Coordinates of N, CA and C in Angstrom, one line a residue:
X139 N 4.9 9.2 -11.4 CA 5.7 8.0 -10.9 C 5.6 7.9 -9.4
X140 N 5.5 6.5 -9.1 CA 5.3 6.2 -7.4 C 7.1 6.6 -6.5
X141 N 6.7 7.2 -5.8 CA 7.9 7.6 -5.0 C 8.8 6.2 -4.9
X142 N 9.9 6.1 -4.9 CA 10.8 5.1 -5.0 C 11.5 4.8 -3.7
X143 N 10.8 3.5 -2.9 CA 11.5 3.1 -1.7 C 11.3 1.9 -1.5
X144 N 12.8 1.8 -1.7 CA 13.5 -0.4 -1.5 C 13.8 -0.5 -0.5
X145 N 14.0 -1.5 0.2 CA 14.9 -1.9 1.6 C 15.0 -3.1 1.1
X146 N 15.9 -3.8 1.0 CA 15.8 -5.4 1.1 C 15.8 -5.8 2.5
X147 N 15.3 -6.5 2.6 CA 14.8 -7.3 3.7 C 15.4 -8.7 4.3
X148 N 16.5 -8.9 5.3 CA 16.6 -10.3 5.5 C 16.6 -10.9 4.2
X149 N 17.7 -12.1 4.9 CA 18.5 -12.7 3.8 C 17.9 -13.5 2.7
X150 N 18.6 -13.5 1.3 CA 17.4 -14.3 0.2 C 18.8 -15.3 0.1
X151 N 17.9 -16.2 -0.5 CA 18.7 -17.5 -1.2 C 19.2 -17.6 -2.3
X152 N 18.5 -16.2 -2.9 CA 19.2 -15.7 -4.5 C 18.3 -16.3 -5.7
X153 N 17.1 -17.1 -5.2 CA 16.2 -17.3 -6.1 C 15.4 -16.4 -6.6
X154 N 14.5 -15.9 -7.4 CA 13.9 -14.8 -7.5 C 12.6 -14.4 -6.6
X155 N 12.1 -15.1 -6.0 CA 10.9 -15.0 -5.2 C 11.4 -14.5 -4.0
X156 N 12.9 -15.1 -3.6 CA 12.9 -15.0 -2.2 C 13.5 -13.4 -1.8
X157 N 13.9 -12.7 -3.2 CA 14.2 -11.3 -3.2 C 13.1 -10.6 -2.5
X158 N 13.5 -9.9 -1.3 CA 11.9 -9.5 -0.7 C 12.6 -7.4 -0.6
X159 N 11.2 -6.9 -1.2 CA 11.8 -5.5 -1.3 C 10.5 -4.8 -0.8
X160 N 10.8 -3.6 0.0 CA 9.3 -2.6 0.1 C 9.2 -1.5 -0.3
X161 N 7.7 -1.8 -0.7 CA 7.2 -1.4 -1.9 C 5.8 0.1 -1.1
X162 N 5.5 0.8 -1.9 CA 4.1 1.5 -1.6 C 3.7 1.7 -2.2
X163 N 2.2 2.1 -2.4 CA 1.5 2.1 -3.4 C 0.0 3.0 -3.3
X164 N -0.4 4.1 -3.5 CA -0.9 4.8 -3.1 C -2.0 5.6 -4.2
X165 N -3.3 5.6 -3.5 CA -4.8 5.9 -3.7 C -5.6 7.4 -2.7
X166 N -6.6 7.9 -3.7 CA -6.5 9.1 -2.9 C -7.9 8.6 -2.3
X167 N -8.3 9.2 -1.0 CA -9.9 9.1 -0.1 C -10.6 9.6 -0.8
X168 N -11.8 8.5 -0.9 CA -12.9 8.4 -2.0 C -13.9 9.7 -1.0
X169 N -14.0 9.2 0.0 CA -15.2 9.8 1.0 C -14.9 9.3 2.5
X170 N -15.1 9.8 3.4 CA -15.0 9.5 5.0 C -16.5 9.9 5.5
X171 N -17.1 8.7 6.2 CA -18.1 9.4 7.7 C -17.8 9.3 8.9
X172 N -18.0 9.6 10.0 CA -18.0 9.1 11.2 C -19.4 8.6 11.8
X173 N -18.7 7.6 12.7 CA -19.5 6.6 13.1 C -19.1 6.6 14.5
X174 N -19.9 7.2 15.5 CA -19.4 8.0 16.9 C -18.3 8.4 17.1
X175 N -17.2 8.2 17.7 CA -15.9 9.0 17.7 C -14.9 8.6 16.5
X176 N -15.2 7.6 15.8 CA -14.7 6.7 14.9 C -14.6 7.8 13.5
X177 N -13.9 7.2 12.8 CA -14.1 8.1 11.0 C -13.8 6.8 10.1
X178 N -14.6 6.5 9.2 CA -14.7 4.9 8.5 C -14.3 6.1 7.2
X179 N -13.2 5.3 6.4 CA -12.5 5.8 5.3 C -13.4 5.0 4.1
X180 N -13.6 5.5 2.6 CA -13.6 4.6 1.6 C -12.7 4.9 0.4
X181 N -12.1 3.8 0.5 CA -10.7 3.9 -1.0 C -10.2 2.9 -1.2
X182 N -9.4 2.9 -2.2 CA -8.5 1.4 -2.3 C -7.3 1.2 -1.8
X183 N -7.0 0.2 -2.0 CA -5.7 -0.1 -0.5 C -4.5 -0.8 -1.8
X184 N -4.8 -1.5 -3.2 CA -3.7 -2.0 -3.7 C -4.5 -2.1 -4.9
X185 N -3.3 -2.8 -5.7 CA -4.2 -2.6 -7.4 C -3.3 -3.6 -8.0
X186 N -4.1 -4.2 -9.2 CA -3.0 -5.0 -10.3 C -2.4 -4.0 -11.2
X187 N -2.2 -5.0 -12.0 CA -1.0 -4.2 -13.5 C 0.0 -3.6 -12.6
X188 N 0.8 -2.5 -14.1 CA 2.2 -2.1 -14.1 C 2.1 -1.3 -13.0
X189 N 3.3 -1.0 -12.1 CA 3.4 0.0 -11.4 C 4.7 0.4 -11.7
X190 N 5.2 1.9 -11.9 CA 6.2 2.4 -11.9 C 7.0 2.7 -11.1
X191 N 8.2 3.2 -10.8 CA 9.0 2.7 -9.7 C 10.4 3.9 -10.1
X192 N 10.3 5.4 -9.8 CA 11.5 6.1 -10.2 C 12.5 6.2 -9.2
X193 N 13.7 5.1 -10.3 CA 15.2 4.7 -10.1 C 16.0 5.7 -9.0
X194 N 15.6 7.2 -9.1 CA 16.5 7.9 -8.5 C 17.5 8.0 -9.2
X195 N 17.7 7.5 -10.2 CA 18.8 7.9 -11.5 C 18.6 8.8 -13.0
X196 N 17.2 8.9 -12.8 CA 16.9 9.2 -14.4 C 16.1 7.9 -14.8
X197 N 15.9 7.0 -14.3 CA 15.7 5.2 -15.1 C 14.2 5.1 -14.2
X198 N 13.4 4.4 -14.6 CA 12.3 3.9 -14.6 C 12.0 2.5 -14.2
X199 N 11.6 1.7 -12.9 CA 11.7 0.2 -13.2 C 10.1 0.1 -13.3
X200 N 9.7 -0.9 -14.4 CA 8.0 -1.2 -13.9 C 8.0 -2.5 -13.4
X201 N 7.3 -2.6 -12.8 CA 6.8 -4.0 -12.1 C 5.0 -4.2 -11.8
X202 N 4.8 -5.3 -12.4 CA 3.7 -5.7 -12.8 C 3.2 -6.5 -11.5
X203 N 2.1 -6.3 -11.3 CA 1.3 -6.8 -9.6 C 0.3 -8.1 -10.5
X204 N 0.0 -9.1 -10.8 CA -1.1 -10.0 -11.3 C -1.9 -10.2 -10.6
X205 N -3.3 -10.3 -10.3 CA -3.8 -10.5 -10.0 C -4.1 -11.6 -9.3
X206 N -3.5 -12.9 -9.9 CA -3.6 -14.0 -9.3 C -2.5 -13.7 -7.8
X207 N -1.5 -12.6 -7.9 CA -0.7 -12.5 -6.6 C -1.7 -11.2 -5.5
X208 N -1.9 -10.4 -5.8 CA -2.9 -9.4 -5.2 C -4.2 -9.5 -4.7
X209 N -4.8 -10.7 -5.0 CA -5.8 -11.5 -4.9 C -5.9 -12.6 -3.7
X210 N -4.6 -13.2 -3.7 CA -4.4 -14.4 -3.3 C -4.8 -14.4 -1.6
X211 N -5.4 -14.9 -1.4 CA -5.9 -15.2 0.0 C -5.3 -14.9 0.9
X212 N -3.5 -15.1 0.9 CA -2.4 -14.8 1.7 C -2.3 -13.2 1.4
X213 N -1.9 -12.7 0.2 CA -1.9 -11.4 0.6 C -3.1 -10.7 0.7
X214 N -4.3 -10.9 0.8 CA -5.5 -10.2 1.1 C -5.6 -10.5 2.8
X215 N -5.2 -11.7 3.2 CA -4.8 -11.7 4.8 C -3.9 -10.8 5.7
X216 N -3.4 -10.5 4.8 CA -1.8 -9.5 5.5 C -2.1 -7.9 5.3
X217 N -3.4 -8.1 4.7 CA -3.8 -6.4 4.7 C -4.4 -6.5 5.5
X218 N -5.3 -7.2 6.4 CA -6.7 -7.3 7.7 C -5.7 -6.8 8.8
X219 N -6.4 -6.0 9.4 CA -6.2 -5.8 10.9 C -4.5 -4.5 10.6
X220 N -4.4 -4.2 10.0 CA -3.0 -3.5 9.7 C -3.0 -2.5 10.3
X221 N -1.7 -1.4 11.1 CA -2.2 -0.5 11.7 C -2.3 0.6 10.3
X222 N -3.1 1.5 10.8 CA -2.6 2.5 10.0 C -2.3 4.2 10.7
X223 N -1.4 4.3 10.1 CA -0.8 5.4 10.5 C -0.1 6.5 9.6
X224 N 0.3 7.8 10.1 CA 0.6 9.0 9.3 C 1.7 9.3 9.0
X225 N 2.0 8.8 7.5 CA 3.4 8.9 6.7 C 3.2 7.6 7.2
X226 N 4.6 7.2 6.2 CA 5.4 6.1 6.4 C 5.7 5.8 7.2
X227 N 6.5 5.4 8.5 CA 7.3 5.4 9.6 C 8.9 5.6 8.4
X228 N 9.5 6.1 9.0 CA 11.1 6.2 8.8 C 11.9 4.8 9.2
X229 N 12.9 4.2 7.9 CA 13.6 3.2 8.7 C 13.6 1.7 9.5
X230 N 12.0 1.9 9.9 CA 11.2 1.0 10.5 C 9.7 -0.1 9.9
X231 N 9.9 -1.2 9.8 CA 8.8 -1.4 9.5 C 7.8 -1.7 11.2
X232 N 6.3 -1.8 11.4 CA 5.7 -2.4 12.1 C 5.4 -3.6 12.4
X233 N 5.6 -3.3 13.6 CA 5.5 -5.0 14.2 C 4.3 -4.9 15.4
X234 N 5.2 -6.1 16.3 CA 3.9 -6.0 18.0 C 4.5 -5.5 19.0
X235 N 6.0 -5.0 18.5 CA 6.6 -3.9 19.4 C 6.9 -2.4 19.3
X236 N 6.3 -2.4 18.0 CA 6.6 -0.8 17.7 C 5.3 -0.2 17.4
X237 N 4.2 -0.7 16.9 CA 2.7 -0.8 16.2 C 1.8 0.5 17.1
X238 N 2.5 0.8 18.5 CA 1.6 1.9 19.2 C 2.1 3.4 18.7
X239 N 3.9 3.1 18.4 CA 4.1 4.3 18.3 C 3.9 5.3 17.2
X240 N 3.2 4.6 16.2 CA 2.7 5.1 15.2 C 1.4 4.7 15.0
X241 N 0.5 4.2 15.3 CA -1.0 4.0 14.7 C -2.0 4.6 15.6
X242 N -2.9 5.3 14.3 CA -3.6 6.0 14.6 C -5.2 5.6 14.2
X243 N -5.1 4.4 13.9 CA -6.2 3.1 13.6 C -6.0 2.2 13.1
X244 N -6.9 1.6 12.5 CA -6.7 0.4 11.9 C -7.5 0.0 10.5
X245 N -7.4 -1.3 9.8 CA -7.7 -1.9 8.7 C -8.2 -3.0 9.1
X246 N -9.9 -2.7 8.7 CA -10.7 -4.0 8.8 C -10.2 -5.1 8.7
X247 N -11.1 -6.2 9.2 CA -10.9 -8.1 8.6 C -11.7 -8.0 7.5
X248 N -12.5 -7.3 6.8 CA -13.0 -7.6 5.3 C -12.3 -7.0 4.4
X249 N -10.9 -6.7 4.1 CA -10.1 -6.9 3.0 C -10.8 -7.7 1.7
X250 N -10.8 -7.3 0.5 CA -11.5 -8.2 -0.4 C -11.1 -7.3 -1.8
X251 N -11.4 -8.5 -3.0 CA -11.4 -7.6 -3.9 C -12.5 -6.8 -4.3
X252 N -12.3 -5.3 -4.9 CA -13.2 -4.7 -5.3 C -14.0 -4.7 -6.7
X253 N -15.2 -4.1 -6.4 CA -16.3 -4.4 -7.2 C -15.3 -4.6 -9.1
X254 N -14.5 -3.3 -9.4 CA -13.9 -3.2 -10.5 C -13.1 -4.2 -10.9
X255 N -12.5 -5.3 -9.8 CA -11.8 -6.0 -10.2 C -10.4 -5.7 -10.6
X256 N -10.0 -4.7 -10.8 CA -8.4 -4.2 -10.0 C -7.8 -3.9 -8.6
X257 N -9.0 -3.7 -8.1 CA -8.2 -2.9 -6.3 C -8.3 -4.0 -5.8
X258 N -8.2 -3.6 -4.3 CA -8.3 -4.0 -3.2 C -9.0 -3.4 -2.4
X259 N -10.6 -3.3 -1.2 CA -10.7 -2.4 -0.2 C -11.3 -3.1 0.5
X260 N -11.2 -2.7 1.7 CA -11.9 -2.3 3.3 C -12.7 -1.9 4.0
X261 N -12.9 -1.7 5.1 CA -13.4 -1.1 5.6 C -11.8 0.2 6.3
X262 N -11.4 1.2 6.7 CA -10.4 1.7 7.1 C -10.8 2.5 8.1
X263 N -10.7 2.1 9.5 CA -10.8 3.0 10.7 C -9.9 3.9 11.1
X264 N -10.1 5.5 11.1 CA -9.1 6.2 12.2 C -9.4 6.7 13.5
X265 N -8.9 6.2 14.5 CA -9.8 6.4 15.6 C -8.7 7.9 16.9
X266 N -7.6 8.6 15.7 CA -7.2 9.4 16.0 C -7.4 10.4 16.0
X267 N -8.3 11.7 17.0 CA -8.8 13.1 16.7 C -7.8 14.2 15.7
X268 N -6.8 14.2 15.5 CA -6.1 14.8 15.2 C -5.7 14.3 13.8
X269 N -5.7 13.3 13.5 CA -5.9 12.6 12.1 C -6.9 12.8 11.5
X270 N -8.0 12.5 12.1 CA -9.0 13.0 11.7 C -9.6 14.3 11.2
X271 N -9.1 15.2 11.7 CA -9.1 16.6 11.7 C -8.2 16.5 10.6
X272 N -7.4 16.4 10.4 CA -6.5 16.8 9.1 C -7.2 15.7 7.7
X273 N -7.8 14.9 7.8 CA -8.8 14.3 7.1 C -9.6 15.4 6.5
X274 N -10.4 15.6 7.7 CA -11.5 16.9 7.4 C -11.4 17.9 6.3
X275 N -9.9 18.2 7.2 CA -9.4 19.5 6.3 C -8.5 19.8 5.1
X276 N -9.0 18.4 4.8 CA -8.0 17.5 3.2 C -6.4 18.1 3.8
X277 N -6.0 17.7 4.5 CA -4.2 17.8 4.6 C -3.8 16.3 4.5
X278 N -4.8 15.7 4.9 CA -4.7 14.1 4.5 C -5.5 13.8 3.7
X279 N -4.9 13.1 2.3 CA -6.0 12.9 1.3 C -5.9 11.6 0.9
X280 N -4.6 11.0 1.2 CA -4.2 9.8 0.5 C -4.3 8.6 1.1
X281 N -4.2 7.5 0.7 CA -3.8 6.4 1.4 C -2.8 5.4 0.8
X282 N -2.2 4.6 1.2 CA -0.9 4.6 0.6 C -0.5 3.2 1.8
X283 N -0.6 2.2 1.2 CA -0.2 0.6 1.8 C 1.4 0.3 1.7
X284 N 2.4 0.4 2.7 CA 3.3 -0.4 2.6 C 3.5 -2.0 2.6
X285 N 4.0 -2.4 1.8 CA 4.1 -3.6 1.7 C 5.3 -4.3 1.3
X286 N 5.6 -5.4 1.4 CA 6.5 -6.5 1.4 C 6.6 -7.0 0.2
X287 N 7.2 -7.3 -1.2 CA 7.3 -8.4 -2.1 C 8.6 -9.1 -2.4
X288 N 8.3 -10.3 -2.9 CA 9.5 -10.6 -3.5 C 9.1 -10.3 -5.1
X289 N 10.2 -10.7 -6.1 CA 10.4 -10.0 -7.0 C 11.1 -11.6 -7.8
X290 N 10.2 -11.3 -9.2 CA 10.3 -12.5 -10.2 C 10.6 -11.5 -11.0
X291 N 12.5 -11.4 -11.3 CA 13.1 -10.9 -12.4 C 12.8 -11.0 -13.8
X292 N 12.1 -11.9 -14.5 CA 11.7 -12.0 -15.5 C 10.6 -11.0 -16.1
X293 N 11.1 -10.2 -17.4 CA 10.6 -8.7 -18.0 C 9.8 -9.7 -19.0
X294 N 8.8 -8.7 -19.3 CA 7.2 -9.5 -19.9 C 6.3 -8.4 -20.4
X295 N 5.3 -8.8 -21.1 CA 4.0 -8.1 -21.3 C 3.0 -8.4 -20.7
X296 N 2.1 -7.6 -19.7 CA 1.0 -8.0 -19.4 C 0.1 -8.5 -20.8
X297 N -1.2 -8.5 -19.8 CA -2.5 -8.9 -20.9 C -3.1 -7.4 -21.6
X298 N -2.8 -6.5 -20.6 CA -3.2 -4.9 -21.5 C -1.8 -4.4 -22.3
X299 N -0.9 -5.7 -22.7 CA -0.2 -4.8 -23.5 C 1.3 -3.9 -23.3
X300 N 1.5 -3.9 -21.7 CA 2.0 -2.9 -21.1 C 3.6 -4.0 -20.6
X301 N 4.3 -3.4 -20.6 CA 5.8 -3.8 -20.6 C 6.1 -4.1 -19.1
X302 N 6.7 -4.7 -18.9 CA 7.4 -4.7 -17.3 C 8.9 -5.0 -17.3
X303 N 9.8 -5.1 -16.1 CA 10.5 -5.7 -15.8 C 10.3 -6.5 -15.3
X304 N 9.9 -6.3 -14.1 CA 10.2 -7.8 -12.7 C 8.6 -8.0 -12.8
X305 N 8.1 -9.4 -12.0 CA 6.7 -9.0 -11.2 C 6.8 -9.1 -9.7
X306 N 5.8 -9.1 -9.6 CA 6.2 -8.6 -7.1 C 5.0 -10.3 -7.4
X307 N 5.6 -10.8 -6.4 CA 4.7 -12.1 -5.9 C 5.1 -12.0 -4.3
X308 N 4.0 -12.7 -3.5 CA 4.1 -13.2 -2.3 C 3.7 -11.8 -1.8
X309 N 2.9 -10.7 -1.7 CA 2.9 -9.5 -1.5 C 2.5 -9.7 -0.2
X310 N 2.9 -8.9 1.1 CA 2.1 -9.0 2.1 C 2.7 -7.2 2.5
X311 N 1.3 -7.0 3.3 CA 1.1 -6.1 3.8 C 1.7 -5.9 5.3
X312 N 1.9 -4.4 5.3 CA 2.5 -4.1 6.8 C 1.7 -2.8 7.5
X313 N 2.1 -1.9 6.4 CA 0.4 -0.7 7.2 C 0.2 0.3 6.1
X314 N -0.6 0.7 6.6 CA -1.6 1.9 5.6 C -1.5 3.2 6.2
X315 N -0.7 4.3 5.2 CA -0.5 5.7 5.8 C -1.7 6.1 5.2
X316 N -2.2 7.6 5.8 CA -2.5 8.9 5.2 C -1.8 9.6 5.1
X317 N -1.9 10.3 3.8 CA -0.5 11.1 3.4 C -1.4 12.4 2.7
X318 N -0.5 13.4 3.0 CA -0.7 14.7 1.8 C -1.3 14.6 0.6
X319 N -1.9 14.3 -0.2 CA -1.8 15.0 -2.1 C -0.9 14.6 -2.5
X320 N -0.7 13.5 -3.5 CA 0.6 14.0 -4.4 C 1.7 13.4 -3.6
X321 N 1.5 13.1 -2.6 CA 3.2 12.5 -1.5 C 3.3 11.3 -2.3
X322 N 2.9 10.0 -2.6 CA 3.2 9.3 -3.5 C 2.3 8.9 -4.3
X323 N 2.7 8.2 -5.1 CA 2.1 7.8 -6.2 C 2.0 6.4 -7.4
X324 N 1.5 5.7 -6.8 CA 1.9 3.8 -7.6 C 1.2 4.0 -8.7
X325 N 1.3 5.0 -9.9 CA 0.9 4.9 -11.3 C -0.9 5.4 -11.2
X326 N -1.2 5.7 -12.3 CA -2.7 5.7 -12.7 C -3.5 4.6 -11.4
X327 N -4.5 5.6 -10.5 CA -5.7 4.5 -10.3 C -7.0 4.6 -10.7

């Protein structure tokens, strides 16, 4: 189950879309090279279908990502250029006033969908020696997109069958950690 972390976000109007909650969702590093001082990552950055979501109570929420929302031109825009950095930040999301104190590179402009047709990938730059080093030495294995959604309460079946509660629409991206092993986890990728 994917590690469980909400914030709501600025005020909603109480329609379902405008519910905006943050979400992560997390993939482990396919392979890394370097490219002069640089280290170019390859993995995926987000996915369709169910993701699970543990309540912190014993309870389970799934929420279904569709493709037509993960896809969409706006949120494949809001992944380009993203910082990325180690862990989460605490508390904080990034902006153009906080963005140095945690990034340790960045997330290409070729965001797109991948060949499989569920992910999302990039190109992913770390241009931090010390990140990189813990890359090397698998202490960082993961990567792991914070993101933005609102939330369409209506519970449903996807097309494979699989049950949901809510779906996430309007998804936009904020930044991409490297993380430990196992630190989170957004369902089967």
């Amino acid at each position: 189950l994917m590690r469980h972390i909400v914030r709501d976000h600025g005020p909603s109007s109480g329609t379902p879309a405008d519910a905006r909650v943050y979400r992560v969702d997390a993939f482990r590093i396919d392979s890394f090279e370097m490219v002069g001082e640089r280290m170019k990552l390859v993995g995926h950055m987000s996915r369709t279908g169910v993701q699970e979501y543990d309540q912190g109570d014993g309870t389970v929420r799934r929420e279904q990502r569709d493709a037509a929302e993960v896809f969409s031109t706006e949120s494949l825009r809001s992944l380009e250029v993203i910082p990325v950095t180690v862990g989460h930040p605490e508390r904080v999301m990034l902006d153009g006033d906080n963005w140095r104190d945690f990034s340790v590179g960045v997330v290409g402009s070729n965001v797109a969908k991948a060949k499989d047709g569920r992910h999302t990938e990039a190109d992913i730059w770390v241009l931090d020696a010390d990140a990189q080093r813990d890359i090397r030495d698998r202490r960082l294995q993961e990567l792991s997109v914070g993101y933005f959604a609102g939330l369409d309460e209506t519970a449903g079946v996807n097309d494979a069958g699989e049950r949901y509660d809510a779906r996430q629409v309007n998804i936009r991206g904020n930044h991409l950690a490297l993380l430990p092993s196992g630190h989170a986890r957004g369902g089967p990728t």
